[in-house]
GROMACS .gro file of C-alpha atoms in nm:
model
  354
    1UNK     CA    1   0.000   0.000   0.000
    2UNK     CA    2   0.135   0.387  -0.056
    3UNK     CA    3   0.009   0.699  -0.039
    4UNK     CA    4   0.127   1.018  -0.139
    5UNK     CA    5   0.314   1.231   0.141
    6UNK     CA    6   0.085   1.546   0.200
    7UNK     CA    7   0.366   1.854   0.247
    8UNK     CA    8   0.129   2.086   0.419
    9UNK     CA    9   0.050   1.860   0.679
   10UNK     CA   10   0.405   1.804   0.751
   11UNK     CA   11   0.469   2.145   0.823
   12UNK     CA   12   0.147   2.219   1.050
   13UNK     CA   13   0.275   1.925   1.245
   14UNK     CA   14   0.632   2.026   1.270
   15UNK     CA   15   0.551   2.387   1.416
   16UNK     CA   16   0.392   2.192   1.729
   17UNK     CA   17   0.725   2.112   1.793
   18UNK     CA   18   0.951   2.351   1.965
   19UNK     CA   19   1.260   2.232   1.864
   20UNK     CA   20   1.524   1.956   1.722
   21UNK     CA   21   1.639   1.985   2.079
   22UNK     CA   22   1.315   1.892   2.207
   23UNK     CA   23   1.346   1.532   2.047
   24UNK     CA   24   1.472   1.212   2.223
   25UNK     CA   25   1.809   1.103   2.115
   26UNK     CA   26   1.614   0.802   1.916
   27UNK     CA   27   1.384   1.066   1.716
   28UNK     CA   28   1.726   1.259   1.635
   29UNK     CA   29   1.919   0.947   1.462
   30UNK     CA   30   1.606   0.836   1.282
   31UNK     CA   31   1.541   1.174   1.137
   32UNK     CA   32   1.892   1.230   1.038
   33UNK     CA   33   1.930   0.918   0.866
   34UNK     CA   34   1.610   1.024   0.696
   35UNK     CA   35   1.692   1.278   0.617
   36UNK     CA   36   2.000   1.110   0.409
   37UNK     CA   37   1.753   0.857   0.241
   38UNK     CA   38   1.938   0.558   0.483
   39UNK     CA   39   1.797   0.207   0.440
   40UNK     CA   40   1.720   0.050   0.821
   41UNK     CA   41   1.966  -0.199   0.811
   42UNK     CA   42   2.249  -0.055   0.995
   43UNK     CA   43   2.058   0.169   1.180
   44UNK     CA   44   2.033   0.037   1.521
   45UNK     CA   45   2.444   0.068   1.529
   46UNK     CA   46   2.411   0.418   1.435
   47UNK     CA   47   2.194   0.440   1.739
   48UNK     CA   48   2.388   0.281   2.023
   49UNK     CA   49   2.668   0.550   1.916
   50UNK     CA   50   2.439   0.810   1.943
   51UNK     CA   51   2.382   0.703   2.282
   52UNK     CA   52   2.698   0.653   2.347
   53UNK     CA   53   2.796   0.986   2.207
   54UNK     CA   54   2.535   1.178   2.410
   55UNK     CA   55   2.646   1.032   2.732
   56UNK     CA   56   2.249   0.895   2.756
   57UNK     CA   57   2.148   0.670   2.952
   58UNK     CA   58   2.144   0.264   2.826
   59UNK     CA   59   2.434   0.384   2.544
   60UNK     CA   60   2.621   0.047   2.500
   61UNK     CA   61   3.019   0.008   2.547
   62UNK     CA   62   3.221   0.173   2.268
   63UNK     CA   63   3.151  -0.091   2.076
   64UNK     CA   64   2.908  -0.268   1.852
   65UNK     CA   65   2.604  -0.415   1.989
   66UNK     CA   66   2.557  -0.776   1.933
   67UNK     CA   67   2.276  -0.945   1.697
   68UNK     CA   68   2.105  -1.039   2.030
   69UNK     CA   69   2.134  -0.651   2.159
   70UNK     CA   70   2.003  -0.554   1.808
   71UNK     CA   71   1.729  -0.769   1.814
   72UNK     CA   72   1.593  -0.668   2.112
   73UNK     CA   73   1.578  -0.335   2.006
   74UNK     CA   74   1.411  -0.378   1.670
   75UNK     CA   75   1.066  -0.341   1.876
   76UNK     CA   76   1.150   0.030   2.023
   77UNK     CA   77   1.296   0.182   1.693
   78UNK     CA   78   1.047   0.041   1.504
   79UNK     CA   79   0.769   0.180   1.729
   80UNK     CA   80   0.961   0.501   1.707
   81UNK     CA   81   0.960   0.498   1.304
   82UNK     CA   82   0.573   0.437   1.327
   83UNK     CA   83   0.530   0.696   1.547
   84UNK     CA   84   0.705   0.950   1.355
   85UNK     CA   85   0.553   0.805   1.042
   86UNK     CA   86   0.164   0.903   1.195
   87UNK     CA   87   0.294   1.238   1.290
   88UNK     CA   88   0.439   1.299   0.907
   89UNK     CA   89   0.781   1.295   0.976
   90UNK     CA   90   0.882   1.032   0.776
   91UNK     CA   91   0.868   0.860   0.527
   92UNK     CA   92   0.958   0.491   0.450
   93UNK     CA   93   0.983   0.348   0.141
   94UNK     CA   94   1.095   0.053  -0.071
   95UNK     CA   95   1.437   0.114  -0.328
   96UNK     CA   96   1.354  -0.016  -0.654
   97UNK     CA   97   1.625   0.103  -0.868
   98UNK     CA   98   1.983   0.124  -0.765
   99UNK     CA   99   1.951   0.413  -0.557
  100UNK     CA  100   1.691   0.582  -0.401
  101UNK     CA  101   1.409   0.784  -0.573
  102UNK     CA  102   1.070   0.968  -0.518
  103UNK     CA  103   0.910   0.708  -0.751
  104UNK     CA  104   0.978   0.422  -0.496
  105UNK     CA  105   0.677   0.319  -0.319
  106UNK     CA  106   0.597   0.412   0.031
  107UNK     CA  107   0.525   0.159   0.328
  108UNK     CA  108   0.174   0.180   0.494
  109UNK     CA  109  -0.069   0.074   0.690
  110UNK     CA  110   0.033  -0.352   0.783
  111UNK     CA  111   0.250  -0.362   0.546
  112UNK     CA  112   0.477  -0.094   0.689
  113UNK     CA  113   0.417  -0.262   1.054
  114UNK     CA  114   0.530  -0.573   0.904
  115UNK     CA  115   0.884  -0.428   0.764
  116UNK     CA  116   0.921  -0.262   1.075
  117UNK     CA  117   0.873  -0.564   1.306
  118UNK     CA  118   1.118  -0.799   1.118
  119UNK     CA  119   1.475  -0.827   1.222
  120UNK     CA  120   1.605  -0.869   0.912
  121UNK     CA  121   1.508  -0.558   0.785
  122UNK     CA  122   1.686  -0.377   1.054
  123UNK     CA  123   1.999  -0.580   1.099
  124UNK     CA  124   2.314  -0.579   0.852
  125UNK     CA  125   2.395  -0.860   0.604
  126UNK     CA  126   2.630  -0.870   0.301
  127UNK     CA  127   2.385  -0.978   0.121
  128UNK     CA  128   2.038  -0.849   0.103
  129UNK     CA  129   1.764  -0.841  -0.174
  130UNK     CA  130   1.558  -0.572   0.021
  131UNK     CA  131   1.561  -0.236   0.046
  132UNK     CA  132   1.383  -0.043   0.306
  133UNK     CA  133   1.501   0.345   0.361
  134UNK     CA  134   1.375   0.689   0.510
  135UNK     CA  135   1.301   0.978   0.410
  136UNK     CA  136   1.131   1.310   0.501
  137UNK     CA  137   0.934   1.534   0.319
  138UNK     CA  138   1.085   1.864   0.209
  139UNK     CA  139   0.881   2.067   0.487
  140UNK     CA  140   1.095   1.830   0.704
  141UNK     CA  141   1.410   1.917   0.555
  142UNK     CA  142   1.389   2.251   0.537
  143UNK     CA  143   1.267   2.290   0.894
  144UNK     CA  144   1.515   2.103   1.068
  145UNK     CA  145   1.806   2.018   0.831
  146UNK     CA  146   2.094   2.297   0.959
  147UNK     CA  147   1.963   2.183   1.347
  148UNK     CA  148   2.006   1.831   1.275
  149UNK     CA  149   2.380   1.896   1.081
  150UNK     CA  150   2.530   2.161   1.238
  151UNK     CA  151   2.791   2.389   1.125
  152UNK     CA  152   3.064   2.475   1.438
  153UNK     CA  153   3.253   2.708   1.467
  154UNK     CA  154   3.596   2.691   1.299
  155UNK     CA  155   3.721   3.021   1.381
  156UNK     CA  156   4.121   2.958   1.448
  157UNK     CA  157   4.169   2.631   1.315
  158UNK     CA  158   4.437   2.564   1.056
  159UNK     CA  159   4.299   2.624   0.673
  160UNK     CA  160   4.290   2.296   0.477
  161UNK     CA  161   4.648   2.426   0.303
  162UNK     CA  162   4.828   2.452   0.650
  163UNK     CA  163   4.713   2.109   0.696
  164UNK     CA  164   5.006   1.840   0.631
  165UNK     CA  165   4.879   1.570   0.325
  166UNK     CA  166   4.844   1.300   0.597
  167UNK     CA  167   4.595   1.503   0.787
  168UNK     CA  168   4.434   1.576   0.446
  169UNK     CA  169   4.414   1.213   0.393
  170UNK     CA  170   4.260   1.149   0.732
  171UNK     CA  171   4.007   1.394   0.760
  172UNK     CA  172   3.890   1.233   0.366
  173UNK     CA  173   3.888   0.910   0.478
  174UNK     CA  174   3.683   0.960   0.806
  175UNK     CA  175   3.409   1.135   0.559
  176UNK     CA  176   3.414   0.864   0.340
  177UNK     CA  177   3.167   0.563   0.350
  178UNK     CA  178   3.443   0.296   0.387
  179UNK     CA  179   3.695   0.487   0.637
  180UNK     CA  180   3.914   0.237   0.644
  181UNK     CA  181   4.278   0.325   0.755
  182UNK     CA  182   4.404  -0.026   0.715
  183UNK     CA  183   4.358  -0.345   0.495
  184UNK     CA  184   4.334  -0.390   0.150
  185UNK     CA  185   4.169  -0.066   0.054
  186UNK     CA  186   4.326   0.134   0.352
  187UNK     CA  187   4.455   0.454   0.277
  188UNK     CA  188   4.770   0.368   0.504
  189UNK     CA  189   5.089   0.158   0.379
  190UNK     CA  190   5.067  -0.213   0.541
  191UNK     CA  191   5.325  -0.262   0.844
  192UNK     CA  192   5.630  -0.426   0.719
  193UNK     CA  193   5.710  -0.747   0.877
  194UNK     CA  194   6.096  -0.678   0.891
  195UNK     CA  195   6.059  -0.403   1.142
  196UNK     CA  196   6.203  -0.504   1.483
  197UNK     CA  197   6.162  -0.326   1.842
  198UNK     CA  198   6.267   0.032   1.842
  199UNK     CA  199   6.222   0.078   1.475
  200UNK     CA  200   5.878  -0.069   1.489
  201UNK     CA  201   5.765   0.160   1.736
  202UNK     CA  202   5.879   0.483   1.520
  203UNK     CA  203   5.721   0.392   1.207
  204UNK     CA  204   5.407   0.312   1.418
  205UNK     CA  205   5.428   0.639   1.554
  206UNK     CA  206   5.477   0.807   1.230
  207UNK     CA  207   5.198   0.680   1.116
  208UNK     CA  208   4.983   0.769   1.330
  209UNK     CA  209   5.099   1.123   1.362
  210UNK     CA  210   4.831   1.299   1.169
  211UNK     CA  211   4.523   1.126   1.365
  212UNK     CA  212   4.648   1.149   1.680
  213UNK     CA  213   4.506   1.523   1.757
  214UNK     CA  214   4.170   1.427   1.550
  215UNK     CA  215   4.134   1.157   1.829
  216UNK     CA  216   4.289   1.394   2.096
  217UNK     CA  217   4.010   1.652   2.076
  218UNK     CA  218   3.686   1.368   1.992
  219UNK     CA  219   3.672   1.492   1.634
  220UNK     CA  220   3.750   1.138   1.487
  221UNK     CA  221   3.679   0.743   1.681
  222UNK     CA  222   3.878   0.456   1.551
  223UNK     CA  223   3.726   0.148   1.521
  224UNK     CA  224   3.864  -0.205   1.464
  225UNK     CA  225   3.632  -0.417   1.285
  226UNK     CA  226   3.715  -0.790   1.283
  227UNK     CA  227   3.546  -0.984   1.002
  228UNK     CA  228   3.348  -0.923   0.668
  229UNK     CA  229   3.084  -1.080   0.740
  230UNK     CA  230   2.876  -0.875   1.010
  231UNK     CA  231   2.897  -0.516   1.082
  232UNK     CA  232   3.075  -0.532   1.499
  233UNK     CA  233   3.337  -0.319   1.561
  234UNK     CA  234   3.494  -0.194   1.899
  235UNK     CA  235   3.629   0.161   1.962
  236UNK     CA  236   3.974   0.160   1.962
  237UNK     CA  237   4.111   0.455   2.276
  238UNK     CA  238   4.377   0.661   2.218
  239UNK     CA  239   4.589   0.544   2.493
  240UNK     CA  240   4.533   0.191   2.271
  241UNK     CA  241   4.598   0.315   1.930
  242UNK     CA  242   4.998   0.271   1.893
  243UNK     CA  243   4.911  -0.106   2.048
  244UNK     CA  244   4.666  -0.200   1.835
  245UNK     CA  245   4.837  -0.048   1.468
  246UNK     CA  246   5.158  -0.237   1.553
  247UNK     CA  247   4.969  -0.540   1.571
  248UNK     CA  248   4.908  -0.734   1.236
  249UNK     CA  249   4.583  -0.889   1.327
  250UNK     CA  250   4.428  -0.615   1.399
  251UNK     CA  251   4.573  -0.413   1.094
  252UNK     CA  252   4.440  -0.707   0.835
  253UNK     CA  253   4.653  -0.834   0.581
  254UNK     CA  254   4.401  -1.031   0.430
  255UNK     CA  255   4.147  -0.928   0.112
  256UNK     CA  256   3.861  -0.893   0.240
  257UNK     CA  257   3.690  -0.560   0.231
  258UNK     CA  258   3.604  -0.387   0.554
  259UNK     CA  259   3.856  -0.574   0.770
  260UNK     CA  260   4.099  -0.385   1.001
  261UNK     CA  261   4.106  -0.029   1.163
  262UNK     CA  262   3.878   0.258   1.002
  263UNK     CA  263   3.771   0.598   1.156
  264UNK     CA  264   3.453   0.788   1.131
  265UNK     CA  265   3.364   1.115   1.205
  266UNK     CA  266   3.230   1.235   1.544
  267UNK     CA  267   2.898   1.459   1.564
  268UNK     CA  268   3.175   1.721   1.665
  269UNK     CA  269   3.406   1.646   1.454
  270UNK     CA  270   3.184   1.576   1.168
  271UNK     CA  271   3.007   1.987   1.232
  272UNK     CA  272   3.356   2.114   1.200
  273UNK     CA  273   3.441   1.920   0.876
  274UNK     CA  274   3.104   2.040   0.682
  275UNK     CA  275   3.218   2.410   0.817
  276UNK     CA  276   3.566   2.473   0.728
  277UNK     CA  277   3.734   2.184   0.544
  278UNK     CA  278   3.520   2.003   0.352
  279UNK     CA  279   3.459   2.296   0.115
  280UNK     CA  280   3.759   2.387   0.026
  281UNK     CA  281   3.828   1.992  -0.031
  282UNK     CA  282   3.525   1.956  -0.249
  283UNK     CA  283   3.631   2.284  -0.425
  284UNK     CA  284   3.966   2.095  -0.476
  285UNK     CA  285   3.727   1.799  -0.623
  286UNK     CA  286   3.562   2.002  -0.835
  287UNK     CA  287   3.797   2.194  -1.011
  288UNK     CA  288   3.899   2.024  -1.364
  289UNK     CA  289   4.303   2.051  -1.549
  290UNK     CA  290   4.316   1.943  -1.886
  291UNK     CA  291   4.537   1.562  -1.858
  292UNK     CA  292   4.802   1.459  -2.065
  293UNK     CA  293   4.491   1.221  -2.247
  294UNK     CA  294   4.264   1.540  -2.274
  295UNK     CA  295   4.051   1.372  -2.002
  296UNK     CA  296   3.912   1.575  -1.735
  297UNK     CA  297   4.075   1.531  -1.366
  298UNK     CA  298   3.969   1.656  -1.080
  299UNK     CA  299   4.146   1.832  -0.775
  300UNK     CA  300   4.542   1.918  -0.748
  301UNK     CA  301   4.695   1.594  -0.891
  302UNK     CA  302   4.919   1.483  -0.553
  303UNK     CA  303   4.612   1.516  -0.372
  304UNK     CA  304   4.394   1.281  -0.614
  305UNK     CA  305   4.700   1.064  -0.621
  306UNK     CA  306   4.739   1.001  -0.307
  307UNK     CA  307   4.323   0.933  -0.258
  308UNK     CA  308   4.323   0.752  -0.540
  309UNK     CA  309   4.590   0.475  -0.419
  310UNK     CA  310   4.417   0.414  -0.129
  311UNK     CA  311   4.036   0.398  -0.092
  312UNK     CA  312   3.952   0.649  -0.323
  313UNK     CA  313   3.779   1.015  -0.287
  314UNK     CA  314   3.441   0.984  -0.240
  315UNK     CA  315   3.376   1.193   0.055
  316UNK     CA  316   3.026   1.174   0.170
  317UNK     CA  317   3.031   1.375   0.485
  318UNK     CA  318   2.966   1.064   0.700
  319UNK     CA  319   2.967   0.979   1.088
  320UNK     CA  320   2.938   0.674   1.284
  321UNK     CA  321   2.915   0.463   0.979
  322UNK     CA  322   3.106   0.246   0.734
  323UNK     CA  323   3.064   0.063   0.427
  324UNK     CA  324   2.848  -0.173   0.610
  325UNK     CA  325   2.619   0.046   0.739
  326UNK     CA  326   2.630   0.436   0.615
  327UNK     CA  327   2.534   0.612   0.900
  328UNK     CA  328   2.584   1.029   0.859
  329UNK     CA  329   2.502   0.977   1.224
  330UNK     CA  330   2.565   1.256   1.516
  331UNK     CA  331   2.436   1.198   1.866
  332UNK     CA  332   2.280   1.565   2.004
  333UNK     CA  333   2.347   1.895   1.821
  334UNK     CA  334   2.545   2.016   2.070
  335UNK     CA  335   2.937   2.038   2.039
  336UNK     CA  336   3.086   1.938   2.320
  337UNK     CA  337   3.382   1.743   2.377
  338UNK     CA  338   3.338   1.362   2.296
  339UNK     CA  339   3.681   1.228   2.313
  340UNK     CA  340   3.717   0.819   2.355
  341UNK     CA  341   3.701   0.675   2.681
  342UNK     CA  342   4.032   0.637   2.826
  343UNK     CA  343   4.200   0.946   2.604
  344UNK     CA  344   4.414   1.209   2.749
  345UNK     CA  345   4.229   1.544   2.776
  346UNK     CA  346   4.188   1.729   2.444
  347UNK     CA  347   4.508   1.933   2.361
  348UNK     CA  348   4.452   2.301   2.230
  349UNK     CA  349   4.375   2.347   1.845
  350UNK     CA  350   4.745   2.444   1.740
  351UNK     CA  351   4.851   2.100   1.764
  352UNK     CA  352   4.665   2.025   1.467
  353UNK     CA  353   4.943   2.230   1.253
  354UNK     CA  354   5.184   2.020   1.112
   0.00000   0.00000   0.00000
């Protein structure tokens, strides 16, 4: 069953509302990822780190919750996506081409009760032949969109060109979909097994140079993410991070995508990127120089070089998500610190300058 998604209403019903603020921390997630035409699966993850990331009450460990935790959770979010289906909030609707469109039909009535009471419609698989997503209707968007992505301010922070290239690639990679730092499609060179002790520790260190005051100030988590096959993950600390990069196992040497250590924007960190950096990256993206071929390319060339050896440049302003389950998440609009459990205090801003 569908209907079509009356705009006027949406709006009369919105104005009840005081404000984004006013919504629970479960309202907030579901409306953003609506608001980024998300499919559900992957979307009670996004919501245990918005917990997690608002300090609320019930937010898991920083890590993944289990199938079992997800399970028993598919009843609340799904009474939440009703809820804010009957007040024309959202939409939900079925993807019948490869990507989302306003053609696809929307869920009603039992039909949309059914979708939203059935695990596997809510829980990642790497293989699915179902697509559910939200959506919101433009009233919704234009209402709430800047309150549900805020812009922070950036005054004093380094511009993108005082930035070394491995922050560059960094702050890229934890926009990107995939994020992953290491692995197969990693944007980071694989630890050499000839390094020994001392000289181990140095090229460890090295590498992980340009993160370090991303993680410092709770701009960017790390995750490690142990197999292909489901979407758990566990937040790797600072304190943790030179331990867990000089350890092979945890890198991934294997082929499998997804496997290893990736990073994903904070809500904090992710309102900072969409204010200063991100546009003058995207600038860099699209500006075009003739090739040697006559081709178009886009951005400087030692910047596209060095994105396009590792996992490529397709920043899509994401947070608390990978490849397995795009998130765009952001616990509460408010920018406070979130730095990692078990971090060191955020340093001041000048340590981001190379």
């Amino acid at each position: 069953m569908s209907r079509a998604v009356d705009q006027g209403e949406s709006s009369g019903i919105i104005r009840v509302i005081c404000s984004w603020d006013s919504l629970p921390v479960s309202e907030q997630t579901l409306m953003r990822r609506a608001m980024s035409q998300d499919p559900l699966t992957g979307m009670i993850q996004t919501y245990g780190t918005a917990l997690r990331w608002a300090h609320a009450e019930g937010a898991p460990p920083p890590r993944s919750y289990s199938e079992a935790e997800q399970r028993a959770l598919v009843p609340l979010l799904g009474a939440v996506v009703q809820d804010l289906v009957e007040r024309g909030l959202v939409i939900v609707r079925e993807q019948a081409g490869v990507s989302p469109a306003v053609s696809d039909p929307v869920l009603t009535g039992g039909e949309l009760h059914a979708v939203l009471a059935a695990p596997a419609n809510w829980l990642w698989a790497p293989r699915s032949s179902r697509c559910v997503y939200l959506a919101v209707p433009d009233a919704v968007r234009e209402h709430w969109g800047n309150d549900a992505y805020p812009a922070a301010d950036t005054s004093g922070l380094p511009a993108w060109d005082e930035l070394s290239m491995p922050q560059r690639e960094v702050l890229v990679c934890a926009g990107e979909a995939s994020g992953m730092l290491t692995g197969p499609f990693g944007i980071w060179e694989d630890l050499s097994s000839d390094l020994r002790g001392a000289e181990r520790v140095e090229w460890v260190d090295r590498q992980l140079a340009p993160l370090v005051p991303f993680v410092r100030v709770g701009w960017i988590e790390v995750r490690h993410y142990p197999g292909a096959e489901d979407d758990a993950f566990s937040v790797i600390p600072l304190d943790s991070l030179h331990g867990a990069l000089a350890d092979p196992a945890v890198r991934y040497e294997g082929d499998d995508w997804g496997v290893g250590v990736g990073c994903v924007f904070t809500d904090r960190g992710l309102a900072i990127w969409r204010a200063n950096w991100s546009r003058d990256w995207n600038r860099r993206l699209t500006r075009t120089d003739q090739g040697r071929s006559g081709g178009e390319r886009r951005g400087t060339l030692d910047e596209v070089a060095a994105f396009e050896a590792g996992s490529g440049a397709d920043e899509g302003d994401e947070v608390g998500g990978v490849h397995r389950s795009p998130a765009g998440l952001g616990g509460l609009n408010q920018l406070e610190d979130h730095s990692q459990s078990g971090s060191p205090a955020a340093g001041p801003l000048g340590d981001l300058r190379p």
